[in-house]
Each structure stands twice: as C-alpha cells, then as structure tokens.
mmCIF file of C-alpha atoms in Angstrom:
data_model
loop_
_atom_site.group_PDB
_atom_site.id
_atom_site.type_symbol
_atom_site.label_atom_id
_atom_site.label_comp_id
_atom_site.label_asym_id
_atom_site.label_seq_id
_atom_site.Cartn_x
_atom_site.Cartn_y
_atom_site.Cartn_z
ATOM 1 C CA UNK A 164 38.993 16.802 -24.123
ATOM 2 C CA UNK A 165 36.346 14.825 -22.320
ATOM 3 C CA UNK A 166 32.689 15.502 -22.981
ATOM 4 C CA UNK A 167 29.532 13.954 -21.628
ATOM 5 C CA UNK A 168 26.230 13.811 -23.457
ATOM 6 C CA UNK A 169 22.910 13.250 -21.769
ATOM 7 C CA UNK A 170 19.457 13.159 -23.301
ATOM 8 C CA UNK A 171 16.670 14.071 -23.420
ATOM 9 C CA UNK A 172 16.779 17.460 -21.708
ATOM 10 C CA UNK A 173 13.169 17.313 -20.554
ATOM 11 C CA UNK A 174 10.670 14.527 -20.323
ATOM 12 C CA UNK A 175 7.043 14.327 -19.229
ATOM 13 C CA UNK A 176 5.854 10.790 -18.671
ATOM 14 C CA UNK A 177 2.642 9.313 -17.271
ATOM 15 C CA UNK A 178 2.670 7.185 -14.160
ATOM 16 C CA UNK A 179 3.259 3.545 -15.025
ATOM 17 C CA UNK A 180 5.136 4.232 -18.250
ATOM 18 C CA UNK A 181 8.712 3.026 -18.862
ATOM 19 C CA UNK A 182 11.803 5.211 -18.782
ATOM 20 C CA UNK A 183 15.145 5.169 -20.518
ATOM 21 C CA UNK A 184 17.723 7.918 -20.062
ATOM 22 C CA UNK A 185 21.011 7.623 -21.876
ATOM 23 C CA UNK A 186 24.420 9.052 -21.178
ATOM 24 C CA UNK A 187 27.595 8.754 -23.230
ATOM 25 C CA UNK A 188 31.108 9.946 -22.528
ATOM 26 C CA UNK A 189 33.772 10.888 -25.067
ATOM 27 C CA UNK A 190 37.485 11.422 -24.727
ATOM 28 C CA UNK A 191 38.188 8.996 -21.918
ATOM 29 C CA UNK A 192 38.273 5.268 -21.401
ATOM 30 C CA UNK A 193 37.132 3.142 -18.478
ATOM 31 C CA UNK A 194 35.609 6.071 -16.596
ATOM 32 C CA UNK A 195 33.677 5.721 -13.375
ATOM 33 C CA UNK A 196 30.096 6.670 -14.258
ATOM 34 C CA UNK A 197 27.340 7.897 -11.971
ATOM 35 C CA UNK A 198 23.655 8.674 -11.964
ATOM 36 C CA UNK A 199 22.538 11.341 -9.488
ATOM 37 C CA UNK A 200 19.081 12.765 -8.851
ATOM 38 C CA UNK A 201 18.380 16.244 -7.548
ATOM 39 C CA UNK A 202 15.121 17.313 -5.956
ATOM 40 C CA UNK A 203 14.176 20.973 -6.243
ATOM 41 C CA UNK A 204 16.404 23.133 -4.041
ATOM 42 C CA UNK A 205 18.327 20.167 -2.728
ATOM 43 C CA UNK A 206 21.669 18.527 -3.159
ATOM 44 C CA UNK A 207 22.427 15.519 -5.296
ATOM 45 C CA UNK A 208 21.474 11.995 -4.311
ATOM 46 C CA UNK A 209 23.600 9.188 -5.709
ATOM 47 C CA UNK A 210 21.448 6.537 -7.381
ATOM 48 C CA UNK A 211 23.907 4.245 -9.193
ATOM 49 C CA UNK A 212 27.552 4.069 -10.048
ATOM 50 C CA UNK A 213 29.623 1.874 -12.318
ATOM 51 C CA UNK A 214 33.344 1.211 -12.383
ATOM 52 C CA UNK A 215 33.234 -0.896 -15.554
ATOM 53 C CA UNK A 216 31.118 -2.578 -18.219
ATOM 54 C CA UNK A 217 28.307 -4.566 -16.660
ATOM 55 C CA UNK A 218 29.279 -3.477 -13.138
ATOM 56 C CA UNK A 219 26.474 -1.568 -11.435
ATOM 57 C CA UNK A 220 26.170 -0.596 -7.781
ATOM 58 C CA UNK A 221 22.844 0.637 -6.481
ATOM 59 C CA UNK A 222 22.852 3.138 -3.667
ATOM 60 C CA UNK A 223 19.189 3.608 -2.923
ATOM 61 C CA UNK A 224 16.439 0.971 -3.151
ATOM 62 C CA UNK A 225 13.971 2.287 -5.648
ATOM 63 C CA UNK A 226 11.986 1.869 -8.785
ATOM 64 C CA UNK A 227 14.956 2.466 -11.060
ATOM 65 C CA UNK A 228 17.738 0.379 -12.571
ATOM 66 C CA UNK A 229 20.923 1.133 -14.441
ATOM 67 C CA UNK A 230 23.000 -0.634 -17.058
ATOM 68 C CA UNK A 231 26.377 -0.124 -18.669
ATOM 69 C CA UNK A 232 26.386 -2.027 -21.943
ATOM 70 C CA UNK A 233 29.505 -0.289 -23.268
ATOM 71 C CA UNK A 234 32.516 1.357 -21.667
ATOM 72 C CA UNK A 235 31.286 4.868 -22.254
ATOM 73 C CA UNK A 236 27.518 4.358 -22.139
ATOM 74 C CA UNK A 237 25.369 4.470 -19.016
ATOM 75 C CA UNK A 238 21.601 3.980 -19.071
ATOM 76 C CA UNK A 239 19.004 4.680 -16.404
ATOM 77 C CA UNK A 240 15.734 2.788 -16.723
ATOM 78 C CA UNK A 241 12.424 2.084 -15.117
ATOM 79 C CA UNK A 242 9.721 -0.374 -16.077
ATOM 80 C CA UNK A 243 6.933 1.617 -14.421
ATOM 81 C CA UNK A 244 7.386 5.208 -13.318
ATOM 82 C CA UNK A 245 6.019 6.542 -10.045
ATOM 83 C CA UNK A 246 5.143 10.150 -9.208
ATOM 84 C CA UNK A 247 8.064 10.132 -6.770
ATOM 85 C CA UNK A 248 10.479 9.492 -9.657
ATOM 86 C CA UNK A 249 10.102 13.106 -10.780
ATOM 87 C CA UNK A 250 13.309 15.098 -10.497
ATOM 88 C CA UNK A 251 16.439 16.340 -12.208
ATOM 89 C CA UNK A 252 18.623 13.422 -13.294
ATOM 90 C CA UNK A 253 22.311 13.949 -13.814
ATOM 91 C CA UNK A 254 24.857 11.636 -15.344
ATOM 92 C CA UNK A 255 28.492 12.177 -14.426
ATOM 93 C CA UNK A 256 31.920 10.706 -14.905
ATOM 94 C CA UNK A 257 34.992 10.991 -12.774
ATOM 95 C CA UNK A 258 38.614 10.134 -13.291
ATOM 96 C CA UNK A 259 39.486 7.012 -11.372
ATOM 97 C CA UNK A 260 41.129 7.446 -7.997
ATOM 98 C CA UNK A 261 39.658 10.863 -7.398
ATOM 99 C CA UNK A 262 43.047 12.529 -7.445
ATOM 100 C CA UNK A 263 42.421 16.164 -8.279
ATOM 101 C CA UNK A 264 39.299 15.202 -10.165
ATOM 102 C CA UNK A 265 35.804 16.296 -9.462
ATOM 103 C CA UNK A 266 32.817 15.090 -11.398
ATOM 104 C CA UNK A 267 32.020 16.185 -14.916
ATOM 105 C CA UNK A 268 28.250 16.335 -15.142
ATOM 106 C CA UNK A 269 25.969 16.147 -18.134
ATOM 107 C CA UNK A 270 23.398 18.827 -18.768
ATOM 108 C CA UNK A 271 20.709 16.851 -16.966
ATOM 109 C CA UNK A 272 17.217 15.535 -17.707
ATOM 110 C CA UNK A 273 14.220 17.157 -16.075
ATOM 111 C CA UNK A 274 11.718 14.321 -15.579
ATOM 112 C CA UNK A 275 8.133 15.061 -14.638
ATOM 113 C CA UNK A 276 5.879 12.111 -13.943
ATOM 114 C CA UNK A 277 2.203 13.011 -14.253
ATOM 115 C CA UNK B 549 26.588 8.368 7.710
ATOM 116 C CA UNK B 550 28.231 11.603 6.694
ATOM 117 C CA UNK B 551 26.016 14.683 6.914
ATOM 118 C CA UNK B 552 26.783 18.021 5.310
ATOM 119 C CA UNK B 553 25.415 21.425 6.221
ATOM 120 C CA UNK B 554 25.917 24.434 4.009
ATOM 121 C CA UNK B 555 25.298 27.832 5.519
ATOM 122 C CA UNK B 556 21.978 29.546 5.029
ATOM 123 C CA UNK B 557 19.880 28.908 2.022
ATOM 124 C CA UNK B 558 20.735 32.219 0.393
ATOM 125 C CA UNK B 559 23.530 34.751 0.602
ATOM 126 C CA UNK B 560 23.205 38.272 -0.807
ATOM 127 C CA UNK B 561 26.239 40.518 -1.165
ATOM 128 C CA UNK B 562 27.256 43.671 -2.973
ATOM 129 C CA UNK B 563 29.440 43.555 -6.057
ATOM 130 C CA UNK B 564 33.125 43.833 -5.243
ATOM 131 C CA UNK B 565 32.809 42.287 -1.787
ATOM 132 C CA UNK B 566 34.094 38.859 -0.769
ATOM 133 C CA UNK B 567 31.542 36.093 -0.550
ATOM 134 C CA UNK B 568 32.200 33.399 2.038
ATOM 135 C CA UNK B 569 30.281 30.137 1.942
ATOM 136 C CA UNK B 570 30.483 27.473 4.628
ATOM 137 C CA UNK B 571 30.390 23.692 4.448
ATOM 138 C CA UNK B 572 30.272 21.754 7.712
ATOM 139 C CA UNK B 573 30.318 17.984 8.044
ATOM 140 C CA UNK B 574 29.598 15.732 10.976
ATOM 141 C CA UNK B 575 31.677 12.591 10.899
ATOM 142 C CA UNK B 576 35.057 11.543 9.606
ATOM 143 C CA UNK B 577 37.160 13.925 7.592
ATOM 144 C CA UNK B 578 37.007 12.991 3.913
ATOM 145 C CA UNK B 579 40.082 12.471 1.804
ATOM 146 C CA UNK B 580 38.754 14.997 -0.688
ATOM 147 C CA UNK B 581 36.298 17.856 -0.530
ATOM 148 C CA UNK B 582 34.896 19.437 -3.675
ATOM 149 C CA UNK B 583 33.095 22.644 -4.592
ATOM 150 C CA UNK B 584 30.759 23.067 -7.547
ATOM 151 C CA UNK B 585 28.813 25.869 -9.167
ATOM 152 C CA UNK B 586 25.296 25.185 -10.430
ATOM 153 C CA UNK B 587 23.212 27.539 -12.530
ATOM 154 C CA UNK B 588 19.418 27.088 -12.734
ATOM 155 C CA UNK B 589 18.435 24.123 -14.876
ATOM 156 C CA UNK B 590 22.037 23.111 -15.502
ATOM 157 C CA UNK B 591 24.348 20.418 -14.205
ATOM 158 C CA UNK B 592 26.917 21.369 -11.556
ATOM 159 C CA UNK B 593 30.318 22.525 -12.766
ATOM 160 C CA UNK B 594 33.402 21.439 -10.855
ATOM 161 C CA UNK B 595 35.419 24.323 -9.394
ATOM 162 C CA UNK B 596 37.968 23.074 -6.878
ATOM 163 C CA UNK B 597 39.013 19.965 -4.995
ATOM 164 C CA UNK B 598 41.000 20.108 -1.775
ATOM 165 C CA UNK B 599 42.640 17.173 -0.014
ATOM 166 C CA UNK B 600 42.510 16.588 3.729
ATOM 167 C CA UNK B 601 46.223 17.332 4.054
ATOM 168 C CA UNK B 602 45.845 20.688 2.293
ATOM 169 C CA UNK B 603 44.836 23.735 4.279
ATOM 170 C CA UNK B 604 44.091 26.037 1.373
ATOM 171 C CA UNK B 605 43.744 26.018 -2.377
ATOM 172 C CA UNK B 606 43.294 28.921 -4.792
ATOM 173 C CA UNK B 607 42.111 29.335 -8.344
ATOM 174 C CA UNK B 608 41.876 32.855 -9.743
ATOM 175 C CA UNK B 609 39.341 34.678 -7.491
ATOM 176 C CA UNK B 610 38.375 31.504 -5.655
ATOM 177 C CA UNK B 611 39.862 30.216 -2.417
ATOM 178 C CA UNK B 612 38.950 27.103 -0.487
ATOM 179 C CA UNK B 613 40.097 26.230 3.021
ATOM 180 C CA UNK B 614 39.776 22.895 4.780
ATOM 181 C CA UNK B 615 39.902 22.613 8.567
ATOM 182 C CA UNK B 616 39.652 18.980 9.671
ATOM 183 C CA UNK B 617 39.617 20.027 13.346
ATOM 184 C CA UNK B 618 36.545 22.185 12.897
ATOM 185 C CA UNK B 619 35.171 19.777 10.256
ATOM 186 C CA UNK B 620 34.615 22.734 8.014
ATOM 187 C CA UNK B 621 35.459 24.078 4.586
ATOM 188 C CA UNK B 622 35.149 27.717 3.607
ATOM 189 C CA UNK B 623 34.723 28.843 0.008
ATOM 190 C CA UNK B 624 35.622 32.436 -0.797
ATOM 191 C CA UNK B 625 34.960 34.461 -3.927
ATOM 192 C CA UNK B 626 36.898 37.715 -3.874
ATOM 193 C CA UNK B 627 35.926 40.810 -5.854
ATOM 194 C CA UNK B 628 32.552 39.236 -6.504
ATOM 195 C CA UNK B 629 30.631 40.020 -9.680
ATOM 196 C CA UNK B 630 26.964 39.633 -10.625
ATOM 197 C CA UNK B 631 28.074 36.794 -12.916
ATOM 198 C CA UNK B 632 29.103 34.862 -9.797
ATOM 199 C CA UNK B 633 25.436 34.580 -8.824
ATOM 200 C CA UNK B 634 24.616 30.864 -8.701
ATOM 201 C CA UNK B 635 24.148 27.980 -6.293
ATOM 202 C CA UNK B 636 27.349 26.547 -4.860
ATOM 203 C CA UNK B 637 27.493 22.929 -3.754
ATOM 204 C CA UNK B 638 29.933 21.279 -1.412
ATOM 205 C CA UNK B 639 30.655 17.549 -1.784
ATOM 206 C CA UNK B 640 32.645 15.101 0.330
ATOM 207 C CA UNK B 641 34.206 11.883 -0.843
ATOM 208 C CA UNK B 642 32.725 8.948 1.035
ATOM 209 C CA UNK B 643 34.423 6.184 -0.966
ATOM 210 C CA UNK B 644 37.644 7.167 -2.674
ATOM 211 C CA UNK B 645 38.040 3.924 -4.630
ATOM 212 C CA UNK B 646 34.581 4.192 -6.144
ATOM 213 C CA UNK B 647 34.747 7.978 -6.416
ATOM 214 C CA UNK B 648 31.480 8.323 -4.535
ATOM 215 C CA UNK B 649 30.538 11.594 -2.877
ATOM 216 C CA UNK B 650 27.774 13.021 -0.762
ATOM 217 C CA UNK B 651 26.533 16.527 -1.560
ATOM 218 C CA UNK B 652 25.224 19.378 0.534
ATOM 219 C CA UNK B 653 22.014 21.163 -0.407
ATOM 220 C CA UNK B 654 23.916 24.187 -1.653
ATOM 221 C CA UNK B 655 24.010 27.892 -0.941
ATOM 222 C CA UNK B 656 22.477 30.321 -3.417
ATOM 223 C CA UNK B 657 24.632 33.392 -3.860
ATOM 224 C CA UNK B 658 23.274 36.616 -5.332
ATOM 225 C CA UNK B 659 25.728 39.399 -6.107
ATOM 226 C CA UNK B 660 24.009 42.734 -6.544
ATOM 227 C CA UNK B 661 25.480 45.436 -8.795
#
C-alpha cells in the first residue's frame, strides 16, 4: 500500500532562517506530488505541484520554493523565512488522472516563525 | 476563479441523527468533487470522490450528492456518532490533468452523546 512520510512534525524557526521540509512517498511510482499550506481554521492553499522529477509548478508567488530530486521525494524550501510563512504544511500525492482518487496527505508540519 | 463556500463554521447535532454538510461553488462544475475529514493537528483524510455525471455516491454511513444545476454538493453522515466529530473539507478539481484542487474552509461537526 502507498504511504507518505513528512517531517518534521513541528518546527519553530526565527525570521530570516532557512527552511527545508521533506516528503517521501512509498508504494507508488511517478506520483503527482503537492505541497499545500493551511492557515488556522481555513482550507488548504496549493503552493506547488510536481508531475515528475525536476518538474515544479508554483501556484502562489511567495518566499518558498520546491524541488523534486527523485521520483518519490518532494522538498519545500526557503532561504529566509518570514513571519507570514507560519502555518501547517501538508505534502500530498495523488494518482494520476484523478479517476476515483483523492489526495493522500502526510501528517503535516506545523511551522512557527518567530 | 472557482470559489467554494461550506455551510456555517460549526454544526452541532445529537448522536444518532443525520448530519448534513453543504458545499457550494460559484463557477464551472468540476469534473470531480472530493470530501475529506480532518482531525485537529492532522492531515486531511480522503473520504469520497464524486464525478460530475454522478448524482449520488455512498460509502457505509456516508452519502454524497452532486447537483451541477444548483452548483452544490451535500455530504450526509447517517446515525452519527461522537467519533464522527471532526472538520470536513470539500474540494473541487480545477485541473484534472495536474490533479489540482481548490478547498473550502471546512465545516466543524460536533456530535454530542
């Protein structure tokens, strides 16, 4: 079965520090991968998605970047964090084509920028 | 752009009753509409997906309807239990090829014993 691993679970970082969140997927190949962010009490905002190695699409101009160095690895990064980067970050994968598939989400990373 | 509205921020019902959650959208009807459950501090868990040519889909105590004329989906939990208490998110596909979706803000359901 497919599993998705995301770490760390919580992170407190000072403003201006770098960020690296990692996500790996097991049990599937060539998945579509996604990074979403959720503000408190709100829905999910799509940040980046990737349909293959090295292919990254950015949805929202921001202080963040994403990379996909391997088929089942997706990384979210920042060179200098802002207070507004605080939130709940979720990695997800989805079967291609969307037929009968919803997203499988990781357990999330709670990021607090102080 | 597609906008989603989910009914009221919170819904409180008595155990054993049917909970009905609403998801309304504003623009084109999506090819797929999804429902998720999210517990505090956890990632959403996929429950059901319904296609635009399907009127209804069921899974155990869950039922989803999709009315493209009203631009609305209803999510029902029958014989509700306290364990059903959670936030429920509606999501619409906005790009089927890329598998991209837009999410509503969710409805928090509390089932009281």
